[in-house]
Tab-separated table of C-alpha atoms in Angstrom:
chain	number	residue	atom	x	y	z
S	1262	MET	CA	-40.157	58.353	79.183
S	1263	LEU	CA	-37.100	56.100	79.338
S	1264	VAL	CA	-36.748	54.147	82.570
S	1265	LEU	CA	-33.347	52.521	83.139
S	1266	PRO	CA	-32.347	49.829	85.616
S	1267	ARG	CA	-30.820	51.112	88.845
S	1268	LEU	CA	-27.890	53.468	88.318
S	1269	THR	CA	-24.923	53.828	90.652
S	1270	THR	CA	-23.761	57.369	91.426
S	1271	THR	CA	-20.964	56.816	93.931
S	1272	PRO	CA	-17.350	56.581	92.741
S	1273	PRO	CA	-15.192	53.518	93.416
S	1274	ALA	CA	-13.024	53.615	96.505
S	1275	ALA	CA	-9.900	53.518	94.371
S	1276	CYS	CA	-8.820	53.600	90.743
S	1277	ALA	CA	-8.969	50.119	89.217
S	1278	ILE	CA	-5.808	50.777	87.192
S	1279	CYS	CA	-3.329	52.335	89.621
S	1280	GLY	CA	-5.034	51.922	92.998
S	1281	GLU	CA	-5.104	55.634	93.810
S	1282	PRO	CA	-7.890	56.334	96.344
S	1283	GLY	CA	-10.824	58.568	95.524
S	1284	PRO	CA	-11.239	59.193	91.785
S	1285	ARG	CA	-12.677	62.680	91.418
S	1286	LEU	CA	-15.987	63.663	89.842
S	1287	LEU	CA	-15.330	64.993	86.348
S	1288	GLY	CA	-18.959	65.797	85.553
S	1289	SER	CA	-22.009	64.139	84.006
S	1290	ARG	CA	-23.301	63.236	80.548
S	1291	ASP	CA	-26.862	62.542	79.562
S	1292	PHE	CA	-27.554	58.855	78.870
S	1293	GLY	CA	-28.570	59.774	75.323
S	1294	ASP	CA	-25.186	61.372	74.489
S	1295	SER	CA	-23.412	59.364	71.799
S	1296	CYS	CA	-20.055	59.603	70.029
S	1297	ASN	CA	-21.895	59.993	66.747
S	1298	ASP	CA	-23.388	63.336	67.778
S	1299	ALA	CA	-20.262	65.267	66.802
S	1300	PHE	CA	-20.036	63.544	63.421
S	1301	ALA	CA	-23.741	63.939	62.671
S	1302	GLY	CA	-23.797	67.581	63.761
S	1303	SER	CA	-26.908	66.969	65.849
S	1304	ARG	CA	-28.195	64.678	68.560
S	1305	THR	CA	-28.574	61.055	67.523
S	1306	PHE	CA	-30.785	60.167	70.493
S	1307	PRO	CA	-33.128	62.302	72.589
S	1308	HIS	CA	-31.948	64.124	75.687
S	1309	TYR	CA	-33.366	61.818	78.358
S	1310	GLY	CA	-32.561	63.920	81.418
S	1311	ILE	CA	-30.715	60.950	82.949
S	1312	ALA	CA	-27.321	62.034	84.287
S	1313	ILE	CA	-24.412	59.583	84.017
S	1314	PRO	CA	-21.562	60.731	86.286
S	1315	TYR	CA	-17.939	60.164	85.208
S	1316	HIS	CA	-14.930	60.193	87.515
S	1317	ARG	CA	-11.213	60.557	86.808
S	1318	CYS	CA	-8.188	59.250	88.652
S	1319	PRO	CA	-5.899	62.171	89.655
S	1320	VAL	CA	-2.776	60.030	89.134
S	1321	CYS	CA	-3.191	57.982	85.935
S	1322	ALA	CA	-6.108	59.996	84.463
S	1323	PHE	CA	-8.246	56.900	83.886
S	1324	THR	CA	-11.828	58.128	83.272
S	1325	LEU	CA	-14.739	55.920	84.307
S	1326	THR	CA	-18.360	55.694	85.263
S	1327	THR	CA	-19.789	53.393	87.889
S	1328	ALA	CA	-23.338	54.147	86.700
S	1329	PHE	CA	-23.948	50.690	85.233
S	1330	ASP	CA	-22.171	48.652	87.911
S	1331	ALA	CA	-25.440	47.007	89.001
S	1332	TRP	CA	-26.524	46.154	85.444
S	1333	THR	CA	-26.714	42.627	84.122
S	1334	ALA	CA	-25.639	41.547	80.636
S	1335	GLY	CA	-29.331	41.551	79.760
S	1336	ASP	CA	-29.640	45.187	80.856
S	1337	TYR	CA	-26.751	46.160	78.579
S	1338	ARG	CA	-28.341	44.324	75.666
S	1339	GLU	CA	-31.707	45.962	76.222
S	1340	PHE	CA	-30.621	49.557	76.762
S	1341	ILE	CA	-27.229	49.957	75.039
S	1342	TYR	CA	-26.302	47.073	72.722
S	1343	ASN	CA	-29.746	46.851	71.158
S	1344	ASN	CA	-30.975	47.336	67.592
S	1345	ASP	CA	-30.321	51.080	67.845
S	1346	TYR	CA	-26.661	50.677	68.780
S	1347	THR	CA	-25.482	51.193	65.211
S	1348	ARG	CA	-26.930	54.703	65.347
S	1349	ALA	CA	-24.484	55.483	68.152
S	1350	ASP	CA	-21.574	53.922	66.239
S	1351	PRO	CA	-22.351	53.671	62.489
S	1352	PRO	CA	-18.856	52.328	61.462
S	1353	PHE	CA	-19.310	49.369	63.833
S	1354	VAL	CA	-21.168	47.147	61.377
S	1355	ILE	CA	-18.915	47.037	58.337
S	1356	GLU	CA	-16.824	50.186	57.725
S	1357	ARG	CA	-14.427	49.748	60.665
S	1358	PRO	CA	-13.975	45.954	60.314
S	1359	LEU	CA	-13.209	46.272	56.592
S	1360	ARG	CA	-10.799	49.158	57.075
S	1361	ASN	CA	-8.915	47.468	59.914
S	1362	ALA	CA	-8.692	44.158	58.044
S	1363	GLN	CA	-7.235	45.891	55.002
S	1364	ILE	CA	-4.648	47.672	57.148
S	1365	LEU	CA	-3.606	44.450	58.877
S	1366	ALA	CA	-3.466	42.464	55.642
S	1367	GLY	CA	-1.315	45.176	54.107
S	1368	ILE	CA	1.181	45.148	56.969
S	1369	TRP	CA	1.448	41.353	57.070
S	1370	HIS	CA	1.181	40.881	53.313
S	1371	TYR	CA	4.130	38.490	53.138
S	1372	GLU	CA	2.819	36.343	55.991
S	1373	LYS	CA	-0.396	35.388	54.202
S	1374	GLY	CA	-1.010	31.673	54.512
S	1375	VAL	CA	1.255	31.471	57.569
S	1376	LEU	CA	0.037	34.079	60.059
S	1377	ARG	CA	-2.966	33.305	62.247
S	1378	VAL	CA	-4.646	36.175	64.089
S	1379	LEU	CA	-7.067	36.343	67.023
S	1380	ASP	CA	-9.655	39.132	67.004
S	1381	TYR	CA	-10.640	39.671	70.645
S	1382	GLY	CA	-14.051	41.270	71.081
S	1383	ALA	CA	-15.016	40.503	67.516
S	1384	GLY	CA	-18.733	41.322	67.467
S	1385	ASP	CA	-20.321	39.370	64.629
S	1386	GLY	CA	-16.963	38.413	63.081
S	1387	ALA	CA	-16.920	40.851	60.133
S	1388	PHE	CA	-13.233	41.658	60.654
S	1389	ALA	CA	-12.222	37.982	60.693
S	1390	ALA	CA	-14.286	37.246	57.592
S	1391	GLU	CA	-12.686	40.103	55.652
S	1392	LEU	CA	-9.200	39.170	56.833
S	1393	ALA	CA	-9.770	35.592	55.685
S	1394	ARG	CA	-10.934	36.896	52.313
S	1395	LEU	CA	-7.652	38.795	52.095
S	1396	GLY	CA	-5.661	35.631	52.795
S	1397	ILE	CA	-4.994	35.668	56.559
S	1398	ASP	CA	-6.624	33.162	58.902
S	1399	CYS	CA	-8.322	34.780	61.869
S	1400	ASP	CA	-10.092	33.314	64.887
S	1401	SER	CA	-12.752	35.364	66.659
S	1402	CYS	CA	-14.079	35.588	70.173
S	1403	ASP	CA	-16.424	37.915	71.983
S	1404	LEU	CA	-16.981	37.183	75.659
S	1405	PHE	CA	-20.061	39.418	75.771
S	1406	TYR	CA	-21.761	37.086	73.332
S	1407	GLY	CA	-20.520	33.918	75.039
S	1408	GLU	CA	-17.734	33.030	72.614
S	1409	PRO	CA	-14.580	32.173	74.617
S	1410	PRO	CA	-11.281	32.141	72.741
S	1411	GLU	CA	-9.415	28.953	71.952
S	1412	PRO	CA	-6.785	28.057	74.596
S	1413	ARG	CA	-3.819	29.004	72.425
S	1414	ARG	CA	-1.484	31.900	71.702
S	1415	TYR	CA	-1.130	33.964	68.558
S	1416	GLN	CA	1.570	36.011	66.916
S	1417	VAL	CA	-0.931	38.849	66.486
S	1418	VAL	CA	-3.996	39.594	68.631
S	1419	THR	CA	-6.311	42.463	67.703
S	1420	CYS	CA	-8.689	44.318	69.982
S	1421	PHE	CA	-10.463	47.167	68.210
S	1422	GLU	CA	-12.718	49.575	70.138
S	1423	VAL	CA	-13.354	47.142	72.973
S	1424	ILE	CA	-11.505	48.106	76.151
S	1425	GLU	CA	-13.530	51.314	76.625
S	1426	HIS	CA	-16.642	49.116	76.958
S	1427	ILE	CA	-15.211	47.070	79.842
S	1428	PRO	CA	-16.399	48.191	83.310
S	1429	HIS	CA	-13.682	49.708	85.511
S	1430	ARG	CA	-13.659	46.823	87.976
S	1431	ASP	CA	-13.072	44.285	85.178
S	1432	GLN	CA	-10.281	46.157	83.390
S	1433	ILE	CA	-7.360	44.243	84.941
S	1434	ALA	CA	-8.933	40.804	84.425
S	1435	PHE	CA	-9.909	41.684	80.866
S	1436	PHE	CA	-6.438	42.902	79.949
S	1437	ASP	CA	-4.745	39.930	81.618
S	1438	GLY	CA	-6.965	37.568	79.627
S	1439	LEU	CA	-6.272	39.476	76.425
S	1440	VAL	CA	-2.499	39.353	76.841
S	1441	SER	CA	-2.585	35.651	77.736
S	1442	HIS	CA	-3.323	34.927	74.070
S	1443	VAL	CA	-0.279	36.808	72.758
S	1444	GLU	CA	2.703	34.514	72.229
S	1445	PRO	CA	6.152	35.606	73.474
S	1446	GLY	CA	7.485	38.189	71.052
S	1447	GLY	CA	4.001	38.640	69.605
S	1448	LEU	CA	1.969	41.779	69.119
S	1449	LEU	CA	-1.274	43.138	70.526
S	1450	VAL	CA	-2.836	45.647	68.124
S	1451	MET	CA	-5.451	47.829	69.827
S	1452	SER	CA	-7.624	50.785	69.019
S	1453	THR	CA	-9.110	53.014	71.681
S	1454	VAL	CA	-8.995	56.798	71.951
S	1455	LEU	CA	-6.729	58.048	74.734
S	1456	LEU	CA	-7.964	61.120	76.568
S	1457	ALA	CA	-5.667	63.899	77.692
S	1458	PRO	CA	-5.459	64.246	81.497
S	1459	ASP	CA	-7.379	67.520	81.263
S	1460	ALA	CA	-9.998	66.413	78.710
S	1461	PRO	CA	-13.429	67.786	79.695
S	1462	VAL	CA	-16.445	65.633	80.406
S	1463	ASP	CA	-18.036	66.754	77.142
S	1464	ASP	CA	-15.251	65.130	75.102
S	1465	ASN	CA	-16.814	63.288	72.187
S	1466	TYR	CA	-15.410	59.907	73.255
S	1467	ILE	CA	-17.259	59.996	76.565
S	1468	GLY	CA	-20.504	58.574	75.198
S	1469	PRO	CA	-22.814	56.717	77.602
S	1470	ARG	CA	-25.102	55.584	74.775
S	1471	ASN	CA	-22.093	53.935	73.133
S	1472	GLY	CA	-21.318	52.025	76.308
S	1473	HIS	CA	-18.049	53.901	76.821
S	1474	VAL	CA	-17.647	53.300	80.525
S	1475	SER	CA	-13.824	53.182	80.855
S	1476	ILE	CA	-11.697	55.627	78.881
S	1477	HIS	CA	-7.938	55.409	79.098
S	1478	SER	CA	-5.207	58.003	79.077
S	1479	ASP	CA	-1.673	57.340	77.872
S	1480	ALA	CA	-0.604	56.879	81.490
S	1481	SER	CA	-3.335	54.383	82.414
S	1482	LEU	CA	-2.791	52.285	79.274
S	1483	ARG	CA	0.942	52.210	79.990
S	1484	ARG	CA	0.217	50.955	83.493
S	1485	LEU	CA	-1.766	48.063	82.044
S	1486	ALA	CA	1.039	47.322	79.596
S	1487	ALA	CA	3.607	47.367	82.401
S	1488	ARG	CA	1.786	44.556	84.199
S	1489	HIS	CA	3.098	42.214	81.499
S	1490	ASP	CA	6.305	44.080	80.556
S	1491	LEU	CA	4.734	45.023	77.247
S	1492	SER	CA	6.343	47.763	75.211
S	1493	LEU	CA	3.777	50.291	73.953
S	1494	LEU	CA	3.909	52.298	70.751
S	1495	SER	CA	0.950	54.568	70.060
S	1496	LEU	CA	0.828	55.240	66.322
S	1497	ASN	CA	-1.592	58.079	67.019
S	1498	ASN	CA	-4.175	58.881	69.683
S	1499	GLN	CA	-6.288	55.873	68.711
S	1500	PHE	CA	-4.087	53.031	67.395
S	1501	HIS	CA	-1.604	51.251	69.635
S	1502	VAL	CA	0.840	48.380	69.188
S	1503	LEU	CA	2.006	46.474	72.263
S	1504	ARG	CA	4.771	43.871	72.050
S	1505	ARG	CA	5.126	41.006	74.471
S	1506	PRO	CA	8.710	40.255	75.546
S	1507	PRO	CA	10.313	37.312	73.736
S	1508	ALA	CA	10.875	33.997	75.469
S	1509	ALA	CA	13.887	33.810	77.784
S	1510	GLY	CA	16.087	32.066	75.205
S	1511	GLU	CA	15.177	34.566	72.496
S	1512	ALA	CA	15.897	37.449	74.876
S	1513	ARG	CA	19.358	36.055	75.665
S	1514	ASP	CA	20.102	35.642	71.960
S	1515	ALA	CA	18.998	39.205	71.245
S	1516	ALA	CA	21.143	40.549	74.100
S	1517	ALA	CA	24.173	38.604	72.856
S	1518	LEU	CA	23.660	39.937	69.339
S	1519	ARG	CA	23.446	43.515	70.632
S	1520	ALA	CA	26.622	43.038	72.682
S	1521	LEU	CA	28.457	41.604	69.665
S	1522	THR	CA	27.297	44.497	67.491
S	1523	GLU	CA	28.339	47.092	70.033
S	1524	THR	CA	31.857	45.654	70.432
S	1525	SER	CA	32.574	45.028	66.760
């Protein structure tokens, strides 16, 4: 019988993203539910009979669980990010890092040797290693494993399948820290699945065993982007490119160029 550390069942007083009071109960998932279940066609982990309640903000449709609010980093490592974690997310180890590195290196092919990237929430650094092999320097950091980023900004910052693992109460601080490393005019390249406002609690992306505790909608991600005047382009439901506004001088130059073009 699996015994977990104390679980929290009450919702937060207000949505951490938009401040709307009283997120509503969406339903519950068993702790053993993982995102891999749908791909495998069967359960990856046993049904433990441990209900994990999820709530949704009625305004921005941010979906969250408070269940693990009392957990320590050690609790997460023991019960979620342990040796069995790769069963919940098989592409985590090598498939996803290799694929994403190849995509990025293809887009910035002509910037090889010049561009320097930061991978935020890098795990064991597989993405950075592959990107370096493909000719693009990449720094890595993962705050969960005690690796703070260098105090500098980058033209491109990547954050793949990370934000859904950040507890609701830490979402704003996490995103603010993430954006602080994007230089003016630079890009933040993210992946996270956005749920529709009416997505049911049994949606595949709501996986407690994966550590998916905060799942965004288009509206909630746009609210985060708006905090820093970031423009947001979602390439599909999972991949998103956010651009930080250029420095004041660059913005004035761009405005002058647009005005000249429009009057000529």
